[in-house]
Amino acid sequence: MRILLSNDDGYFAPGLAALHEALSGLGEIVVVAPEQNRSGASNSLTLDRPLMLKQAASGFYFVNGTPTDCVHLAVTGMLDSLPDIIVSGINSGANMGDDTIYSGTVAAATEGYLLGIPSIAVSMTSFDGLNFATAGRVARELVERYIRNPVSGPVLLNVNVPDIPYEALTGTEVTRLGRRHKAEPVVRMTSPRKETVYWIGAAGAAADAGPGTDFHAIEQNRVSITPLQIDLTHTGQLPAIRQWMA
């Protein structure tokens, strides 16, 4: 069993170290992660400059690029054989609802999925980072389950874990993505050099957060597992657009 790990917080992130420790003993583990924090990088590939692969004292490999770059480089150029599974994380902060579009954590797993490899993105639902061990244990259980009973065909799972002790979890739920309200406006500020600068505003509050959603599961202290797909076609609008174009 070969397991490829990546993330978007950088090769030095405590969540990545916790994930590596949690999966230790399940097989050969290779870590390829960004050189620096690339949160919000989404599925971007670096095409305007070459990428460099280096190895840290920890044994982790790091790349001067995005999470997608890391997985793409590892699978298509670095490794002599394909990994059996890819796990991305453990992210600091939730990736639920609309967040998944922007998430570098989810993007790393998505790249593996697009390359035909079962992939899991794991996030903790707070930035406090008090219970990485909980998310690590959840990740290990999922990988062990996959080893015992592989899913037919490539699968992409988005996993969110409450930042609480493992014993306080109330279960696991397979969910759909919820939806958020419109994001807050950008924050305009003046820099010390008297330049106008802007910070991206905070994500909107949950709008669609009823039973069955990832938001609701986390609110109930349950682990949320959402299977994702990449087909962005709005099939429901195909007849209307065809009529509009006629």
Coordinates of C-alpha atoms in Angstrom, one line a residue:
M1 CA 0.0 0.0 0.0
R2 CA 1.5 3.4 -1.1
I3 CA -0.1 6.5 0.4
L4 CA 0.5 10.0 -1.0
L5 CA 0.0 12.9 1.4
S6 CA -0.3 16.5 0.5
N7 CA -2.0 19.7 1.8
D8 CA -2.4 23.4 1.2
D9 CA -1.0 24.7 4.5
G10 CA 2.6 23.9 3.6
Y11 CA 5.0 21.0 4.3
F12 CA 5.7 22.4 7.8
A13 CA 2.0 22.5 8.9
P14 CA 1.2 20.6 12.2
G15 CA -1.9 19.1 10.5
L16 CA 0.3 17.4 7.9
A17 CA 2.6 16.0 10.6
A18 CA -0.4 14.7 12.5
L19 CA -1.8 13.0 9.4
H20 CA 1.6 11.4 8.7
E21 CA 1.8 10.1 12.3
A22 CA -1.8 8.8 12.2
L23 CA -1.3 6.8 9.0
S24 CA 2.1 5.4 10.0
G25 CA 2.2 1.7 9.6
L26 CA -0.4 1.4 7.0
G27 CA 2.1 1.3 4.1
E28 CA 4.7 3.3 2.3
I29 CA 3.9 7.0 2.9
V30 CA 5.2 9.7 0.6
V31 CA 4.6 13.4 1.4
V32 CA 4.7 16.1 -1.3
A33 CA 3.3 19.4 -0.1
P34 CA 3.7 23.1 -1.0
E35 CA 6.7 25.0 0.1
Q36 CA 4.5 27.7 1.7
N37 CA 0.9 28.1 2.7
R38 CA -1.3 28.1 -0.4
S39 CA -4.7 28.1 1.2
G40 CA -7.4 29.2 -1.3
A41 CA -5.3 28.2 -4.3
S42 CA -8.1 26.0 -5.6
N43 CA -7.2 23.8 -8.6
S44 CA -4.6 26.1 -10.1
L45 CA -1.5 24.7 -11.9
T46 CA 1.7 26.6 -12.2
L47 CA 2.4 27.1 -16.0
D48 CA 4.5 30.3 -16.0
R49 CA 7.7 28.9 -14.4
P50 CA 9.4 25.6 -13.6
L51 CA 8.7 23.7 -10.4
M52 CA 11.4 22.5 -8.0
L53 CA 11.2 19.5 -5.8
K54 CA 13.2 19.5 -2.6
Q55 CA 13.3 17.4 0.6
A56 CA 13.1 18.7 4.1
A57 CA 15.0 17.2 7.1
S58 CA 11.7 15.6 8.1
G59 CA 11.8 13.5 4.9
F60 CA 8.8 15.4 3.5
Y61 CA 9.1 16.6 -0.1
F62 CA 8.0 20.2 -0.9
V63 CA 7.3 22.0 -4.2
N64 CA 7.4 25.7 -5.0
G65 CA 3.9 25.6 -6.3
T66 CA 0.2 24.8 -5.5
P67 CA -1.4 21.8 -3.9
T68 CA -2.5 20.7 -7.4
D69 CA 1.1 21.0 -8.6
C70 CA 2.3 18.8 -5.8
V71 CA 0.0 15.9 -6.6
H72 CA 0.4 16.3 -10.3
L73 CA 4.2 16.3 -10.1
A74 CA 4.3 13.4 -7.6
V75 CA 1.9 11.2 -9.7
T76 CA 3.1 12.0 -13.2
G77 CA 6.8 12.6 -12.7
M78 CA 8.3 11.7 -9.3
L79 CA 6.9 8.3 -8.3
D80 CA 7.8 5.1 -10.1
S81 CA 4.3 3.7 -9.5
L82 CA 0.9 5.1 -8.7
P83 CA -0.1 5.6 -5.1
D84 CA -3.0 3.4 -4.0
I85 CA -4.7 6.4 -2.3
I86 CA -4.1 10.1 -1.7
V87 CA -5.0 11.9 1.5
S88 CA -4.9 15.7 1.7
G89 CA -4.8 17.6 5.0
I90 CA -5.3 17.9 7.8
N91 CA -6.5 21.4 7.0
S92 CA -6.8 24.0 9.7
G93 CA -10.4 25.3 9.2
A94 CA -13.5 23.7 7.6
N95 CA -14.0 23.1 3.9
M96 CA -17.8 22.9 3.7
G97 CA -20.4 24.1 1.3
D98 CA -19.1 26.7 -1.2
D99 CA -15.7 26.6 0.4
T100 CA -14.8 23.5 -1.5
I101 CA -14.6 25.5 -4.7
Y102 CA -11.7 27.6 -3.4
S103 CA -10.0 25.0 -1.1
G104 CA -6.4 23.9 -1.9
T105 CA -6.9 21.0 0.4
V106 CA -9.8 19.7 -1.7
A107 CA -7.9 20.6 -4.8
A108 CA -5.0 18.3 -4.0
A109 CA -7.4 15.4 -3.5
T110 CA -9.3 16.4 -6.7
E111 CA -6.1 16.2 -8.8
G112 CA -5.6 12.7 -7.5
Y113 CA -9.2 11.8 -8.4
L114 CA -8.8 13.3 -11.9
L115 CA -5.7 11.1 -12.3
G116 CA -7.7 8.0 -11.4
I117 CA -6.6 7.6 -7.8
P118 CA -9.0 7.4 -4.8
S119 CA -8.6 10.6 -2.8
I120 CA -9.7 12.0 0.5
A121 CA -9.5 15.6 1.7
V122 CA -9.6 16.0 5.5
S123 CA -10.2 19.3 7.3
M124 CA -10.8 20.3 11.0
T125 CA -13.6 22.7 11.5
S126 CA -11.8 25.3 13.5
F127 CA -8.5 27.2 13.3
D128 CA -7.6 26.4 16.9
G129 CA -5.9 23.1 16.1
L130 CA -6.6 21.6 19.4
N131 CA -7.5 18.1 18.3
F132 CA -5.5 17.1 15.2
A133 CA -5.3 13.7 16.7
T134 CA -9.1 13.3 16.3
A135 CA -9.0 14.1 12.6
G136 CA -5.9 11.9 12.2
R137 CA -7.8 9.0 13.8
V138 CA -10.8 9.6 11.5
A139 CA -8.4 9.6 8.5
R140 CA -6.8 6.4 9.5
E141 CA -10.1 4.7 10.0
L142 CA -11.2 5.7 6.5
V143 CA -7.9 4.5 4.9
E144 CA -8.2 1.2 6.9
R145 CA -11.8 0.8 5.6
Y146 CA -10.6 1.4 2.1
I147 CA -7.8 -1.2 2.4
R148 CA -10.4 -3.7 3.7
N149 CA -13.1 -2.9 1.2
P150 CA -12.0 -0.7 -1.7
V151 CA -14.6 1.4 -3.4
S152 CA -15.3 0.5 -7.0
G153 CA -13.7 3.2 -9.2
P154 CA -12.1 6.4 -8.3
V155 CA -13.7 8.3 -5.4
L156 CA -13.3 11.8 -4.0
L157 CA -14.3 12.3 -0.4
N158 CA -14.5 15.7 1.4
V159 CA -14.2 15.0 5.1
N160 CA -14.8 17.5 7.9
V161 CA -14.1 16.7 11.5
P162 CA -15.2 18.7 14.6
D163 CA -12.2 20.1 16.6
I164 CA -13.2 18.1 19.7
P165 CA -11.8 15.0 21.4
Y166 CA -12.4 11.8 19.6
E167 CA -14.6 10.5 22.4
A168 CA -16.9 13.5 22.0
L169 CA -17.8 12.7 18.4
T170 CA -21.4 11.6 18.0
G171 CA -20.9 9.6 14.9
T172 CA -20.3 9.9 11.2
E173 CA -22.7 11.0 8.5
V174 CA -22.5 10.9 4.7
T175 CA -23.7 14.3 3.6
R176 CA -24.3 16.7 0.8
L177 CA -22.6 20.1 0.5
G178 CA -24.6 23.0 2.2
R179 CA -24.6 26.5 0.9
R180 CA -23.4 29.8 2.3
H181 CA -24.8 33.3 2.1
K182 CA -22.9 35.8 -0.1
A183 CA -19.4 36.5 1.1
E184 CA -18.8 39.7 3.0
P185 CA -17.3 42.6 1.0
V186 CA -13.6 43.2 0.7
V187 CA -12.0 45.2 3.5
R188 CA -10.3 48.4 2.3
M189 CA -7.3 49.7 4.3
T190 CA -4.4 52.1 3.9
S191 CA -0.9 50.6 4.1
P192 CA 2.0 52.2 6.1
R193 CA 3.1 53.5 2.7
K194 CA -0.2 55.3 2.2
E195 CA -1.3 52.8 -0.5
T196 CA -4.9 51.5 -0.7
V197 CA -4.9 47.8 -0.1
Y198 CA -7.8 45.2 0.1
W199 CA -8.3 42.1 2.1
I200 CA -10.8 39.5 0.9
G201 CA -13.8 39.5 3.1
A202 CA -14.9 36.6 5.3
A203 CA -17.0 33.8 4.0
G204 CA -20.8 34.2 4.4
A205 CA -22.7 32.4 7.1
A206 CA -24.4 29.1 6.3
A207 CA -27.6 29.5 4.4
D208 CA -28.5 25.9 3.5
A209 CA -27.5 24.1 6.6
G210 CA -30.4 21.7 7.3
P211 CA -30.4 18.0 8.0
G212 CA -28.3 16.1 5.5
T213 CA -25.8 18.9 4.9
D214 CA -22.2 19.0 6.0
F215 CA -23.0 22.1 8.1
H216 CA -25.7 20.3 10.1
A217 CA -23.5 17.2 10.7
I218 CA -20.7 19.3 12.1
E219 CA -23.2 21.2 14.3
Q220 CA -24.2 17.9 15.8
N221 CA -20.6 17.0 16.4
R222 CA -20.6 14.3 13.7
V223 CA -17.9 13.7 11.1
S224 CA -19.2 14.8 7.7
I225 CA -18.2 12.8 4.6
T226 CA -19.3 14.2 1.3
P227 CA -18.6 12.4 -2.0
L228 CA -17.7 15.0 -4.7
Q229 CA -17.8 14.9 -8.5
I230 CA -16.1 17.2 -11.1
D231 CA -18.8 17.4 -13.8
L232 CA -19.9 21.1 -13.6
T233 CA -22.6 20.8 -16.3
H234 CA -25.9 22.2 -15.1
T235 CA -28.0 19.5 -16.7
G236 CA -31.2 21.0 -15.5
Q237 CA -30.6 24.1 -17.6
L238 CA -29.7 22.2 -20.9
P239 CA -33.2 22.3 -22.3
A240 CA -33.7 26.0 -21.4
I241 CA -30.4 27.1 -22.9
R242 CA -31.0 25.0 -26.1
Q243 CA -34.4 26.8 -26.5
W244 CA -32.8 30.1 -25.8
M245 CA -30.2 29.5 -28.5
A246 CA -32.7 28.2 -31.1

